[in-house]
PDB file of C-alpha atoms in Angstrom:
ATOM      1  CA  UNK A1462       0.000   0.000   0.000  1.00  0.00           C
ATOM      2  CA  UNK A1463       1.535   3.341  -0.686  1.00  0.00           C
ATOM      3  CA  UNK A1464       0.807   6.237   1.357  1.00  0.00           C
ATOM      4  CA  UNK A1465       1.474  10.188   1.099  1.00  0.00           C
ATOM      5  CA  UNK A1466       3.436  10.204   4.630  1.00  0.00           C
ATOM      6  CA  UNK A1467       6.623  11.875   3.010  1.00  0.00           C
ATOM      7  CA  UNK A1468       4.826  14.390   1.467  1.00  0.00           C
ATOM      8  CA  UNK A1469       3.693  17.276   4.127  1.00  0.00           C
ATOM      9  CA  UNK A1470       1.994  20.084   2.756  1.00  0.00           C
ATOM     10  CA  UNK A1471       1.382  23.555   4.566  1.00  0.00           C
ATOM     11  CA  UNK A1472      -1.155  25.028   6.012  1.00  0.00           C
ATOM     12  CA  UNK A1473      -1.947  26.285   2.481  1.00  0.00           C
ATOM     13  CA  UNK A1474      -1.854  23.122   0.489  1.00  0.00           C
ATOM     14  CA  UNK A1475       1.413  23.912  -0.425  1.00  0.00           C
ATOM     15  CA  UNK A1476       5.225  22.635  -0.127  1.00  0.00           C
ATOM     16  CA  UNK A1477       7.980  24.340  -0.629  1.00  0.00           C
ATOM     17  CA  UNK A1478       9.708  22.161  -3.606  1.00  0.00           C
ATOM     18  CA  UNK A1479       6.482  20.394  -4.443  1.00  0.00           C
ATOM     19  CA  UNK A1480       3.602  22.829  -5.093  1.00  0.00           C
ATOM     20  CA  UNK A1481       0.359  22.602  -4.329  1.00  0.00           C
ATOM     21  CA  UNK A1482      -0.947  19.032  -3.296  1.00  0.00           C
ATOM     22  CA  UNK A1483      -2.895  19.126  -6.459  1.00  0.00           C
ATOM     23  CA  UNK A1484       0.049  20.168  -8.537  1.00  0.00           C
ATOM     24  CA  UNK A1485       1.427  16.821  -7.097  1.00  0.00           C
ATOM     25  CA  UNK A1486      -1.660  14.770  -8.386  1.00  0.00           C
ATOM     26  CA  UNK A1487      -1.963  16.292 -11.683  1.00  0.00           C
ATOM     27  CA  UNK A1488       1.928  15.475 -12.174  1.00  0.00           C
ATOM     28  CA  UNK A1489       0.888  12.566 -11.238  1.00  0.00           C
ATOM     29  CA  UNK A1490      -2.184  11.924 -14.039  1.00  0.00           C
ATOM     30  CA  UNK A1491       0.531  13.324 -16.497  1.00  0.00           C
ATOM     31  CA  UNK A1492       2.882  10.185 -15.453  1.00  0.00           C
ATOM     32  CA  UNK A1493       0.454   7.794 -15.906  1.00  0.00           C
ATOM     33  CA  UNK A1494      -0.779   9.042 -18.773  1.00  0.00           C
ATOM     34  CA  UNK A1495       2.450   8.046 -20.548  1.00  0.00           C
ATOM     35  CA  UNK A1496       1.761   4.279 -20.501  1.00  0.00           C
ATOM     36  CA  UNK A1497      -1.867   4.458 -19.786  1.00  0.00           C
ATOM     37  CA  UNK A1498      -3.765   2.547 -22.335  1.00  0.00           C
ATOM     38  CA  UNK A1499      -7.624   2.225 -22.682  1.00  0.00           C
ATOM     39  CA  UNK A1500      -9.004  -1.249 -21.530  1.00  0.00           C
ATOM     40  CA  UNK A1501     -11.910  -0.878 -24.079  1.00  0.00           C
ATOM     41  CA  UNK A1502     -14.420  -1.046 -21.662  1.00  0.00           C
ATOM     42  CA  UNK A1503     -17.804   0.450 -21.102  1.00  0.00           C
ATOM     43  CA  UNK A1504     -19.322   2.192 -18.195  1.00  0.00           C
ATOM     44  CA  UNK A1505     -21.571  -1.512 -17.492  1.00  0.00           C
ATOM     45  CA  UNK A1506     -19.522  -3.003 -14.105  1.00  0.00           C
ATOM     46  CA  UNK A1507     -18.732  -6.467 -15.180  1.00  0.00           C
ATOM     47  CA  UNK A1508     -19.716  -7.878 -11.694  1.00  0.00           C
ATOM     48  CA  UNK A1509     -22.710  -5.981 -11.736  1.00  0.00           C
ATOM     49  CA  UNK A1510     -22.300  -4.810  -8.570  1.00  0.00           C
ATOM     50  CA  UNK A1511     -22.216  -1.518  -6.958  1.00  0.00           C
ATOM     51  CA  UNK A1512     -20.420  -0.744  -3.364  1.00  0.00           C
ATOM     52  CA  UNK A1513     -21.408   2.229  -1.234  1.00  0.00           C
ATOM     53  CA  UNK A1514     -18.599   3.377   1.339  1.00  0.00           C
ATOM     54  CA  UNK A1515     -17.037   5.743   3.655  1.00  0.00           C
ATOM     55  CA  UNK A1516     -14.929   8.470   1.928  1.00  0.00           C
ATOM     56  CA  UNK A1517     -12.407   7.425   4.661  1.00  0.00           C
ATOM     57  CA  UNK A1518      -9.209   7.845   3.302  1.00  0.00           C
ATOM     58  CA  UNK A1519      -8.044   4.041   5.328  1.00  0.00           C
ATOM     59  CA  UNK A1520     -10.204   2.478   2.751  1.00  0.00           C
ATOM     60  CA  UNK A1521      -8.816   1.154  -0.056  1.00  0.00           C
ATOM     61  CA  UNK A1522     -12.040  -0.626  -1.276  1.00  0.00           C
ATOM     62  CA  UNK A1523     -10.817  -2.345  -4.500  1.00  0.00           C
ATOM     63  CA  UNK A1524      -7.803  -4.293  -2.349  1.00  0.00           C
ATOM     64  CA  UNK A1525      -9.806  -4.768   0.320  1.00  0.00           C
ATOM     65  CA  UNK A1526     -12.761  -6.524  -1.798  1.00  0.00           C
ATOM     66  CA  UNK A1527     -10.349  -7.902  -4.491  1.00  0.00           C
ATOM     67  CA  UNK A1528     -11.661  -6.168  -7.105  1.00  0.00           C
ATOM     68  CA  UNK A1529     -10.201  -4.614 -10.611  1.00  0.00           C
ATOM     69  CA  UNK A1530     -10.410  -1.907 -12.446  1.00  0.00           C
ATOM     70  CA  UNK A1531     -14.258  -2.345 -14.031  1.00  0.00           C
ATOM     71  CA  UNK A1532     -15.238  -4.299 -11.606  1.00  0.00           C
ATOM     72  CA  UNK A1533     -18.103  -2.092 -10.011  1.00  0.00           C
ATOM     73  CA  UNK A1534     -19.393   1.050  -9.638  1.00  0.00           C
ATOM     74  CA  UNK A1535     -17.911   3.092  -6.450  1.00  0.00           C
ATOM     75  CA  UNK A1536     -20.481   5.801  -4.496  1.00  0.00           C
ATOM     76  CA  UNK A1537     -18.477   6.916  -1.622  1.00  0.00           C
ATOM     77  CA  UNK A1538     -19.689   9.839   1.165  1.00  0.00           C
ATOM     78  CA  UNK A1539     -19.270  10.799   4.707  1.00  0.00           C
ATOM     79  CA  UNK A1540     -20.620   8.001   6.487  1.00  0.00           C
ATOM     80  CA  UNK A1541     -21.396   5.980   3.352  1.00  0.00           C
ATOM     81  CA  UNK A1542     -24.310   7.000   4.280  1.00  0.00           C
ATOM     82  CA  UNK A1543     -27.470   6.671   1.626  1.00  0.00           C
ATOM     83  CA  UNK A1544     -28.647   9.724   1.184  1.00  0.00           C
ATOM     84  CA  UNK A1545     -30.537  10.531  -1.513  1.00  0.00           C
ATOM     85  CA  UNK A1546     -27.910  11.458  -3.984  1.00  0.00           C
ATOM     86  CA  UNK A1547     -26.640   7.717  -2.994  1.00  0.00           C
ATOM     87  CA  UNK A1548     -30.255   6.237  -4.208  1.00  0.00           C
ATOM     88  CA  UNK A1549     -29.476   8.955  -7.551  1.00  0.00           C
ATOM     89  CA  UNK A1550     -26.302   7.336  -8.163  1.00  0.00           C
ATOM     90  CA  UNK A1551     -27.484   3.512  -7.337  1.00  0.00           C
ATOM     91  CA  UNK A1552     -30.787   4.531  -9.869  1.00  0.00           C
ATOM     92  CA  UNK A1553     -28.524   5.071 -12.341  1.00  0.00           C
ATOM     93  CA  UNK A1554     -26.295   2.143 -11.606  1.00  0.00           C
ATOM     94  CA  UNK A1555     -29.206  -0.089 -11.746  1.00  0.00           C
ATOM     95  CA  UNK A1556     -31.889   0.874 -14.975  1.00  0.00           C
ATOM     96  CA  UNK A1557     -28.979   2.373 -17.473  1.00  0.00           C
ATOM     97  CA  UNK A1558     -25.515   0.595 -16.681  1.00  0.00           C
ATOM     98  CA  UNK A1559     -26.857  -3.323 -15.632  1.00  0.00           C
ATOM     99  CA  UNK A1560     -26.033  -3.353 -11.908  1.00  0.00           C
ATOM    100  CA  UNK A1561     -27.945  -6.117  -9.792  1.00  0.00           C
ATOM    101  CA  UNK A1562     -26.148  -5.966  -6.223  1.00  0.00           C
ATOM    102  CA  UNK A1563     -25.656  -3.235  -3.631  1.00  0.00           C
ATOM    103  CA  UNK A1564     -22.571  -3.786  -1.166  1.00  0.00           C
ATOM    104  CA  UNK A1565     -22.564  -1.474   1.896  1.00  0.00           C
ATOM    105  CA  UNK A1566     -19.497  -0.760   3.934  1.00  0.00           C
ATOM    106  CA  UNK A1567     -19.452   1.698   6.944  1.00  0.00           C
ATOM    107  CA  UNK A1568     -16.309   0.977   9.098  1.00  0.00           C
ATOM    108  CA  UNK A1569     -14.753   1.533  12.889  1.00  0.00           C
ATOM    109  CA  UNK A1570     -13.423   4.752  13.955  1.00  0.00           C
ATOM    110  CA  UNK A1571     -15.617   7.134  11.279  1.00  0.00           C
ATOM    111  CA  UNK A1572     -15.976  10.238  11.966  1.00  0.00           C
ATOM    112  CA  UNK A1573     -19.388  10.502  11.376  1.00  0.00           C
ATOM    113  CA  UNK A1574     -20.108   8.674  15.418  1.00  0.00           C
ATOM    114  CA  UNK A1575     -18.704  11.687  16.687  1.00  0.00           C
ATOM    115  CA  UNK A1576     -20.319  14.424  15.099  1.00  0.00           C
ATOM    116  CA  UNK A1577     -24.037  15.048  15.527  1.00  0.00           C
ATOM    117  CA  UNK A1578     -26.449  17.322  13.671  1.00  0.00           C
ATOM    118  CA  UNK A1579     -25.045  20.310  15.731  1.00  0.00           C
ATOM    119  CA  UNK A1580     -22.843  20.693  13.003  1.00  0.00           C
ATOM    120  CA  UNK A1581     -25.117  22.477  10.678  1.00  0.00           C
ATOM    121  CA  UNK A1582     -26.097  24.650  13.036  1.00  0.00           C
ATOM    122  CA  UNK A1583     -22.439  25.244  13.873  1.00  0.00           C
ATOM    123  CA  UNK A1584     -21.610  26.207  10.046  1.00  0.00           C
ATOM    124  CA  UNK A1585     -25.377  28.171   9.935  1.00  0.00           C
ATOM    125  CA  UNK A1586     -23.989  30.594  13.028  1.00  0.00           C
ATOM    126  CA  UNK A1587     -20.678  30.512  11.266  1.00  0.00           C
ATOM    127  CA  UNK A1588     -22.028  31.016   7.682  1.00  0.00           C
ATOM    128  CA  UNK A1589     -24.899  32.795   7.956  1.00  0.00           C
ATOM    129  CA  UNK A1590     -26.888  29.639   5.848  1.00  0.00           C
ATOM    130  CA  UNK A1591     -27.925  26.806   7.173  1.00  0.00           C
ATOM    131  CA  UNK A1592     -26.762  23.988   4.929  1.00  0.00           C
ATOM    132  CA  UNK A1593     -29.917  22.322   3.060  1.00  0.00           C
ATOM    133  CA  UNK A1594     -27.835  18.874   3.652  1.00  0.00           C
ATOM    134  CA  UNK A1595     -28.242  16.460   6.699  1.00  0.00           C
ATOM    135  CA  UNK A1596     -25.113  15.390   8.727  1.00  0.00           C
ATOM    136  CA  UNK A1597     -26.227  11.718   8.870  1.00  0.00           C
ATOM    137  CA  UNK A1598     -24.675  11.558  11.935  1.00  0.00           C
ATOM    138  CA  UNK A1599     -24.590   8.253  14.027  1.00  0.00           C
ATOM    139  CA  UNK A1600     -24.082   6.471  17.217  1.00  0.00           C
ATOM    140  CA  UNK A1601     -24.338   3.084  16.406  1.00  0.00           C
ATOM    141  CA  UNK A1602     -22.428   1.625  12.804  1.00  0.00           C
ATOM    142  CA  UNK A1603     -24.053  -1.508  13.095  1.00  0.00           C
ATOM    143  CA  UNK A1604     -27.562   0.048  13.399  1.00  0.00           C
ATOM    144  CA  UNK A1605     -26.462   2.726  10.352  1.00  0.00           C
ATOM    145  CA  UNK A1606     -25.769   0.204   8.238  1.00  0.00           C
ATOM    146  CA  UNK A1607     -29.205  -1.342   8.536  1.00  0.00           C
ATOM    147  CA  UNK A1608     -30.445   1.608   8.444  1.00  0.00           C
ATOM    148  CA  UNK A1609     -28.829   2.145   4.332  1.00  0.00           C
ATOM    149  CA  UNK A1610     -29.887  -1.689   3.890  1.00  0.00           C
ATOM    150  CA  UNK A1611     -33.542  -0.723   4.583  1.00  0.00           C
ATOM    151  CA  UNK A1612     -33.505   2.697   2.460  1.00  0.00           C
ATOM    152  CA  UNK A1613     -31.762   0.820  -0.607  1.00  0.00           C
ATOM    153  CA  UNK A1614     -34.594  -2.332  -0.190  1.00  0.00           C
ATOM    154  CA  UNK A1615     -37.293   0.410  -0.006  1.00  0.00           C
ATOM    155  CA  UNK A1616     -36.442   2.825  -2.569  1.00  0.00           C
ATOM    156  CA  UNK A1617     -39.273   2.935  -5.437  1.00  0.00           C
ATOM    157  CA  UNK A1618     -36.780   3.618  -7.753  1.00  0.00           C
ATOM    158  CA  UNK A1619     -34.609   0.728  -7.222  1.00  0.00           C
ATOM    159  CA  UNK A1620     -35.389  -2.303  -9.739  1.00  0.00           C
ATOM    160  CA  UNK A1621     -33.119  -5.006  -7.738  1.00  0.00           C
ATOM    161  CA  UNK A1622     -33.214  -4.882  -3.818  1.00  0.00           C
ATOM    162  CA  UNK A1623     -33.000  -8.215  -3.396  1.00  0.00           C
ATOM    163  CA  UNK A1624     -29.055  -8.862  -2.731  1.00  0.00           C
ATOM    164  CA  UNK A1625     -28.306  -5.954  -0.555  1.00  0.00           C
ATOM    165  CA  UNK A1626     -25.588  -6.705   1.989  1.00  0.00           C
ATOM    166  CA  UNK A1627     -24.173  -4.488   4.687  1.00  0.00           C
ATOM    167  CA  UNK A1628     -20.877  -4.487   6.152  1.00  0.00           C
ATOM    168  CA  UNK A1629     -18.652  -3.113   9.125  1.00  0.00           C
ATOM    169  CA  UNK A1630     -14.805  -2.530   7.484  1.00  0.00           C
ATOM    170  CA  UNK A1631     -12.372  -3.003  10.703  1.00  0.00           C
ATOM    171  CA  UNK A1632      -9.618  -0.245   9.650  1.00  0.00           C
ATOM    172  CA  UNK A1633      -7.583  -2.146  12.431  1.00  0.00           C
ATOM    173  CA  UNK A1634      -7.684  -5.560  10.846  1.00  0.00           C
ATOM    174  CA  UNK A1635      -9.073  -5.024   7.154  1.00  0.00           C
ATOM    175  CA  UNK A1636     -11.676  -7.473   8.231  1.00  0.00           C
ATOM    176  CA  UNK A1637     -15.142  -6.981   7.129  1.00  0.00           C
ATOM    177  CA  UNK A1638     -18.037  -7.963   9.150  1.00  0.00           C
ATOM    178  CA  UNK A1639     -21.334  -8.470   8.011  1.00  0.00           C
ATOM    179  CA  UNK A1640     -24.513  -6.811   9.514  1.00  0.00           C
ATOM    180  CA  UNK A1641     -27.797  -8.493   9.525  1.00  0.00           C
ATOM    181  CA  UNK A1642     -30.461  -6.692   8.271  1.00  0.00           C
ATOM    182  CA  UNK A1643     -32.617  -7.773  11.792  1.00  0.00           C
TER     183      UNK A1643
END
């Protein structure tokens, strides 16, 4: 697994010999570029499957599940959470690009069980605007990830609900754990 650990960038995003961070990653792109070729593929995941996950930055989803580069359709967010933009992108997934199968994974030590919905309120006496977005906040990760299993099996707009799994990553161990839906 590589990480970013020598590279240290300022308060500003930026390093003294290096840039900006996104300097870095667009050097980067340019890099690859140079040998990248183009698999010939389509936008249809070939496992028909679609995975919904944290945004946490510990989660390197296609090791973790074994998967390549086609494999499935990635919707990640705070939490991986399903909001409604999540149901958006699995609608999509589902009646134009093929997919039959919604993986879940929430994970230990998110950030999201530490936060509540004080935090819009926060940015709204910070801001002056309330943000028109919920935190999604949680307590429980088990009972969270039930909670997406039920929205995704419910959702009028989802053809397949059927195979809907949830799990609980362990960022210690790399161990998933399923959750039943109870």
């Amino acid at each position: 697994m590589s990480t970013s650990r020598s590279f240290s960038p300022g308060p500003s995003g930026a390093t003294a010999d290096q840039g900006t961070v996104t300097d870095r990653l667009v050097e980067a792109n340019q890099r690859y570029a140079t040998d990248f070729v183009d698999p010939g593929m389509d936008a249809r995941p070939v496992l028909k499957v679609a995975v919904v996950a944290c945004m946490d930055a510990r989660l390197d989803l296609h090791d973790a599940l074994g998967l390549e580069l086609g494999d499935c359709h990635t919707i990640r967010n705070a939490g991986g959470v399903v909001t409604d933009d999540v149901i958006r992108s699995l609608t999509i997934s589902q009646r134009a690009l093929g997919t039959r199968s919604v993986v879940l994974i929430h994970h230990t030590g998110c950030g999201l069980l530490s936060l509540t919905e004080d935090f819009r309120h926060e940015l709204e006496d910070e801001v002056g605007q309330r943000p028109a977005w919920a935190v999604e906040a949680f307590r429980d990760v088990d009972q969270d990830v039930r909670q997406s299993m039920q929205r995704v099996r419910t959702s009028p707009f989802l053809l397949h609900n059927d195979d809907v799994r949830g799990f609980v990553f362990d960022v210690s161990t790399g161990l998933l754990r399923e959750i039943d839906a109870a």
